[in-house]
PDB file of C-alpha atoms in Angstrom:
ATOM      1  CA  UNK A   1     -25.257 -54.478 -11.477  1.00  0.00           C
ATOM      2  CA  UNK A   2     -22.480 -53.504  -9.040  1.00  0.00           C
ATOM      3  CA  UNK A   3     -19.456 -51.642  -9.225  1.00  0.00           C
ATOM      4  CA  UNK A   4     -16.491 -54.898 -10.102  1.00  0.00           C
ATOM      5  CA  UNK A   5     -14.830 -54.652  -6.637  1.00  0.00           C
ATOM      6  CA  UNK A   6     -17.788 -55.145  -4.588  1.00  0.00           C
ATOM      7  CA  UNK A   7     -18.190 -58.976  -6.592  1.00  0.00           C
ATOM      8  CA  UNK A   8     -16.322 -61.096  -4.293  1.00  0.00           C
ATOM      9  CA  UNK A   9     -17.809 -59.418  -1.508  1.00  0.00           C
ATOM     10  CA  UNK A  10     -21.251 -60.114  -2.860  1.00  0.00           C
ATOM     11  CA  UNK A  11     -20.901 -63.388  -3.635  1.00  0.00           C
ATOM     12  CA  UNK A  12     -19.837 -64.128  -0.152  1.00  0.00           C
ATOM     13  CA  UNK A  13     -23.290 -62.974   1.522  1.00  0.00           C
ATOM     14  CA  UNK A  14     -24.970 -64.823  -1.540  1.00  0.00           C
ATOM     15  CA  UNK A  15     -23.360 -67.748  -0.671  1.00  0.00           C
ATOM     16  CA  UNK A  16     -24.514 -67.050   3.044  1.00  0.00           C
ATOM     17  CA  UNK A  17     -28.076 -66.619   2.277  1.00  0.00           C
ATOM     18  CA  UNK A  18     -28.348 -69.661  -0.107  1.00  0.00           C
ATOM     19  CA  UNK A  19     -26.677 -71.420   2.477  1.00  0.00           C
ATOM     20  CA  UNK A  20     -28.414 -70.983   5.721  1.00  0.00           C
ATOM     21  CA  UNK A  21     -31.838 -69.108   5.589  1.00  0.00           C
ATOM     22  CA  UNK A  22     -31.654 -66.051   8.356  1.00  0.00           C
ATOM     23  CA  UNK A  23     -32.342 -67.041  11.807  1.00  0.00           C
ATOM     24  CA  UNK A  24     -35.896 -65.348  11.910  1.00  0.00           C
ATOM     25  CA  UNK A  25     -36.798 -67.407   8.535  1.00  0.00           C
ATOM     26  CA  UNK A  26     -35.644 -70.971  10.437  1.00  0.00           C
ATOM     27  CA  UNK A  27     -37.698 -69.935  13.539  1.00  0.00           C
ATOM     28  CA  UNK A  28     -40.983 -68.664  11.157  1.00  0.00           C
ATOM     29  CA  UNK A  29     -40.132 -72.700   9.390  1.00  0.00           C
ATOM     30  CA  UNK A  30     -40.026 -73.845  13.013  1.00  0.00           C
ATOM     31  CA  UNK A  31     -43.400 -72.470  13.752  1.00  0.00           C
ATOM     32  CA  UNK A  32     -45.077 -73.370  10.462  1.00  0.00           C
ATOM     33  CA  UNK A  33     -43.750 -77.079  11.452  1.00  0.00           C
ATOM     34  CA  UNK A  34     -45.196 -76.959  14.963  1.00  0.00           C
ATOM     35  CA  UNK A  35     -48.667 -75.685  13.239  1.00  0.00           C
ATOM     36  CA  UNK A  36     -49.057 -78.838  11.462  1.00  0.00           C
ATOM     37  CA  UNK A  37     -51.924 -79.373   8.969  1.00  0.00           C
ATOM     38  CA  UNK A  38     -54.571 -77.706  10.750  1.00  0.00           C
ATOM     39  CA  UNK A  39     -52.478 -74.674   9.972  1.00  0.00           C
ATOM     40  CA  UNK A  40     -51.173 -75.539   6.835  1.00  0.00           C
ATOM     41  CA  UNK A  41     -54.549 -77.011   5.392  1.00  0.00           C
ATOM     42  CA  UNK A  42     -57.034 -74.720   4.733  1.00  0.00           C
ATOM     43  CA  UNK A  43     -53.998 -72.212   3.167  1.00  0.00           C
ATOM     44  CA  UNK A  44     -53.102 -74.896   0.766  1.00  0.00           C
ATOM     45  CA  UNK A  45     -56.714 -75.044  -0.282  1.00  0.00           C
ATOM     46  CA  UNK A  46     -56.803 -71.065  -0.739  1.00  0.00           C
ATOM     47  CA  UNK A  47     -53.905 -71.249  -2.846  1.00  0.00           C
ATOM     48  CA  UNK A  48     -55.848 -74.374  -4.842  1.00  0.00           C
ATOM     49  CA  UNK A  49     -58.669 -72.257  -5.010  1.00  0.00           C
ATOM     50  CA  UNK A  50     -56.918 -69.461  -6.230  1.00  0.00           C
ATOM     51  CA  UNK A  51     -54.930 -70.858  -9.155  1.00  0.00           C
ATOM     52  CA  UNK A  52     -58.459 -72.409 -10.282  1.00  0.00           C
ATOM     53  CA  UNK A  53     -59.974 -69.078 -10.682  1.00  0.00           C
ATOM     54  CA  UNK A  54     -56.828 -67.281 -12.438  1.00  0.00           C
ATOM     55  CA  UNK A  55     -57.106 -70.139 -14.698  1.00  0.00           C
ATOM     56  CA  UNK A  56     -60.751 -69.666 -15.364  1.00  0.00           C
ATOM     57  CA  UNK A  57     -60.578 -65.623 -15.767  1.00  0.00           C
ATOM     58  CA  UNK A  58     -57.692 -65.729 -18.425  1.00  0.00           C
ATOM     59  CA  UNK A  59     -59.507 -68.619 -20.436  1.00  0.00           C
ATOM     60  CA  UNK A  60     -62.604 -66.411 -20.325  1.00  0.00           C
ATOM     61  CA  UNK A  61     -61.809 -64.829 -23.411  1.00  0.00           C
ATOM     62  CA  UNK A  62     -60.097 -66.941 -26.037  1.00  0.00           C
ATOM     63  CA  UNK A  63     -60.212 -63.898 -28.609  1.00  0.00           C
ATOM     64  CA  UNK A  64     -57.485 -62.059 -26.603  1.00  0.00           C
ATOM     65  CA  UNK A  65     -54.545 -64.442 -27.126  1.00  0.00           C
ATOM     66  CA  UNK A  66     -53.449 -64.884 -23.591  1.00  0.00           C
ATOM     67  CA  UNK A  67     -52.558 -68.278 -22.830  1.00  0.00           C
ATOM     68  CA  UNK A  68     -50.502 -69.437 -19.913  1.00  0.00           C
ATOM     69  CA  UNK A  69     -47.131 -71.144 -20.844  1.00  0.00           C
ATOM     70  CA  UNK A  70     -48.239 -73.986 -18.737  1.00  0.00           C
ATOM     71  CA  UNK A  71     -50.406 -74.479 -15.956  1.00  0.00           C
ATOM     72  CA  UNK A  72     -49.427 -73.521 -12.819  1.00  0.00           C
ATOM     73  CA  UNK A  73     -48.813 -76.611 -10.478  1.00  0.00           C
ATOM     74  CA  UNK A  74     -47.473 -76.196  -7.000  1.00  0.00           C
ATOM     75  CA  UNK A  75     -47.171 -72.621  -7.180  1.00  0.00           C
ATOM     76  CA  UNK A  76     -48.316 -69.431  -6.749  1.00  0.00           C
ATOM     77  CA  UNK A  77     -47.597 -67.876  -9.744  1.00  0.00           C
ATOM     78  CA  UNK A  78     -48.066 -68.160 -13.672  1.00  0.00           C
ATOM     79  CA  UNK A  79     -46.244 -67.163 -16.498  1.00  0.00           C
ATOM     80  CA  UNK A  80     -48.379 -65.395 -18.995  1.00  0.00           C
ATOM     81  CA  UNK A  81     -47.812 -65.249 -22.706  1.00  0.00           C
ATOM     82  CA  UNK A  82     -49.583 -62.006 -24.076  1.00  0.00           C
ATOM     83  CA  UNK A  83     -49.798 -59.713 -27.295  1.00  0.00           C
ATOM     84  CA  UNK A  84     -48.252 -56.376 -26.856  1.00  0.00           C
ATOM     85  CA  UNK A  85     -45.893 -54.465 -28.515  1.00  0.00           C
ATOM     86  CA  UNK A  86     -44.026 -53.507 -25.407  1.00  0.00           C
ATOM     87  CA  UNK A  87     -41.968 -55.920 -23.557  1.00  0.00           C
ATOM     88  CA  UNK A  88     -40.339 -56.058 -20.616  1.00  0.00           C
ATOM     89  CA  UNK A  89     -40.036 -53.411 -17.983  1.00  0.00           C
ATOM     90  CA  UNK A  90     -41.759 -51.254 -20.253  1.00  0.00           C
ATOM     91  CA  UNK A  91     -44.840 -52.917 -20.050  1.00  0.00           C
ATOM     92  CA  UNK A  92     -45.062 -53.566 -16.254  1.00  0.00           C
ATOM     93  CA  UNK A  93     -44.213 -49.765 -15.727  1.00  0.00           C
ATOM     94  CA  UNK A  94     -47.126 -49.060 -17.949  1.00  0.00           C
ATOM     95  CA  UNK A  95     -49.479 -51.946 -16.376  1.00  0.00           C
ATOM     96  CA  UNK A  96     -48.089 -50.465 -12.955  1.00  0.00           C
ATOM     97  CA  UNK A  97     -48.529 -47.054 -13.490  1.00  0.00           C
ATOM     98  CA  UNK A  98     -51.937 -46.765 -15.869  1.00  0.00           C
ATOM     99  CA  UNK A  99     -53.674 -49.425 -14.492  1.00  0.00           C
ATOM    100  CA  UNK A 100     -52.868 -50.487 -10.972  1.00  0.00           C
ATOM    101  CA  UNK A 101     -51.826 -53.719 -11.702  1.00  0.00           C
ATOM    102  CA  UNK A 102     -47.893 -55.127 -10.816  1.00  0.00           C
ATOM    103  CA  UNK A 103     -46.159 -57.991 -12.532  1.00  0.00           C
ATOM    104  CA  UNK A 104     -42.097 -59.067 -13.361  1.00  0.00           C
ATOM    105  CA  UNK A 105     -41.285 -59.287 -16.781  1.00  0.00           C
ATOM    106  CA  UNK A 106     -40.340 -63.167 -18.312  1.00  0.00           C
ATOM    107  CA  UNK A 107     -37.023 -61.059 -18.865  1.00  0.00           C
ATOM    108  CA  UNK A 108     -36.246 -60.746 -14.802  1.00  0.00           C
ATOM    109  CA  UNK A 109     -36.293 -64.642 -15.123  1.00  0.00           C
ATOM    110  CA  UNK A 110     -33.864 -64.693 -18.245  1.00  0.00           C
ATOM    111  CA  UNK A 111     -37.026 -65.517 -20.820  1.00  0.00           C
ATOM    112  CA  UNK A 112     -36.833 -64.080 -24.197  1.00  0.00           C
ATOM    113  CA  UNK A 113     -40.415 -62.493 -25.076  1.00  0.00           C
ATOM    114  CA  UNK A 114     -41.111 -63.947 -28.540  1.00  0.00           C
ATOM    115  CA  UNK A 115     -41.605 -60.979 -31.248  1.00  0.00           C
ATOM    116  CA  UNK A 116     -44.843 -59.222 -30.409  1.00  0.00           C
ATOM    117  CA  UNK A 117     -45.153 -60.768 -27.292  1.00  0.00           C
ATOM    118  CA  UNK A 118     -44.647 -60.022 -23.837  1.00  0.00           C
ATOM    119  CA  UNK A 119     -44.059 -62.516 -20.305  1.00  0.00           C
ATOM    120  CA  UNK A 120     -45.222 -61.569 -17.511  1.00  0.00           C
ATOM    121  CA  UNK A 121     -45.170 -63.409 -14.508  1.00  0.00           C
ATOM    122  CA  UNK A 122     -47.920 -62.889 -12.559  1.00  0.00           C
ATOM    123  CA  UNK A 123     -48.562 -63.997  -8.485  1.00  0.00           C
ATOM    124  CA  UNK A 124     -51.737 -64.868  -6.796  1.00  0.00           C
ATOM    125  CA  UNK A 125     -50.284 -66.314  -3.740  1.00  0.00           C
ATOM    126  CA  UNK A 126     -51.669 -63.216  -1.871  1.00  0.00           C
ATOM    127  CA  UNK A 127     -54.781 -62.243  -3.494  1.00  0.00           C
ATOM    128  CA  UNK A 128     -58.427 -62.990  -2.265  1.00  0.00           C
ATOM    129  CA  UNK A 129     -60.953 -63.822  -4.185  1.00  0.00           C
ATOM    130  CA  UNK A 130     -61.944 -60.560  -5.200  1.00  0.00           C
ATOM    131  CA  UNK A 131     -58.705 -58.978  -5.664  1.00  0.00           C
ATOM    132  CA  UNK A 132     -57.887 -61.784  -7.824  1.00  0.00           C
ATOM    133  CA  UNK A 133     -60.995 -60.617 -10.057  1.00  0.00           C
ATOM    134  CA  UNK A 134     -59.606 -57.097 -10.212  1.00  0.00           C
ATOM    135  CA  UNK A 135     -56.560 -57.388 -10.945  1.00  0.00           C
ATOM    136  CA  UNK A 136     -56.877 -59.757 -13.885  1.00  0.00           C
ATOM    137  CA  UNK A 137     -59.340 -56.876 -15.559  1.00  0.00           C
ATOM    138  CA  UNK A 138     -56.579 -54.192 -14.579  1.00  0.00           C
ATOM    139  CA  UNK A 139     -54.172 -56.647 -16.497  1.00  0.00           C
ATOM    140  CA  UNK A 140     -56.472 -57.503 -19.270  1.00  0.00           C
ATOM    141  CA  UNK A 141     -57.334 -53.311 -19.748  1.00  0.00           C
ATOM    142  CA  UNK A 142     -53.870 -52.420 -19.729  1.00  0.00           C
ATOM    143  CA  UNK A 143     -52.769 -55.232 -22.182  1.00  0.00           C
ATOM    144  CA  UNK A 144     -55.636 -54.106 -24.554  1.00  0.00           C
ATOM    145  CA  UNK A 145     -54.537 -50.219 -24.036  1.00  0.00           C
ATOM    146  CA  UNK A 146     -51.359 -50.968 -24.674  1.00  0.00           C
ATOM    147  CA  UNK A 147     -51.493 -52.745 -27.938  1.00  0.00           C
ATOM    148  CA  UNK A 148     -54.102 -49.755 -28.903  1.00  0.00           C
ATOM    149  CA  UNK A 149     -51.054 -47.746 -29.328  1.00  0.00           C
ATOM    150  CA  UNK A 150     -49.301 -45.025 -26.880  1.00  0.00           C
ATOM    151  CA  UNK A 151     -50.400 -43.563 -23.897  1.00  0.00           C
TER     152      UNK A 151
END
């Protein structure tokens, strides 16, 4: 949201920056080139090792309703489909703020929450092992506060 005579201006950088990356992100692609696989390798396993165990902690508990609207391949990040009677920005300023726990709502990616349920877009790109494990029962304690009514 910007004030209507800043628009052509704005769409000039954005045209820049979808354009040609800034210099400091071609020289960090550069590097990650010059790396090579023994580099890039054992990351890409992380991130494969990663997206196994968020799939195995939200299938741990069927009863709850959260399902993922399709596996996450080639990413590092997952769209969840949850029960709550909050949406959007509501709900990740109440998963944020009561239980430690940040994601984007589906809304932020123009996805309509179906009626009594929320998206939420959650990233594991940069999450160890353990953090992982945490912040999935953050996310699963604030979904089940929330839908036990207001805080």
């Amino acid at each position: 949201v910007v004030p209507r005579e800043l628009m052509e201006a704005l769409a000039k950088v954005q045209d820049t920056v979808l354009i040609c990356p800034p210099r400091l992100l071609q020289r960090a692609a550069v590097a990650a080139l010059a790396a090579g696989e023994t580099w890039l390798t054992p990351r890409i396993a992380a991130l494969g090792e990663r997206r196994l165990q968020l799939l195995a902690l939200l299938s741990a508990e069927p009863a709850e309703d959260l399902r993922l609207w399709a596996e996450p391949d080639g990413a590092f990040y997952a769209l969840l489909d949850a029960p709550s009677p909050l949406a959007g920005e509501a709900l990740v300023k109440r998963l944020v703020l009561e239980h430690g726990v940040a994601a984007l709502p589906g809304e932020s990616f123009a996805l309509v929450s179906p009626p009594g349920r929320a998206l939420l877009r959650l990233s594991y790109g940069m999450l160890d092992a353990d953090d992982l494990t945490t912040a999935v029962g953050r996310l699963r304690q604030g979904l089940v506060a929330v839908r036990s009514g207001p805080a």
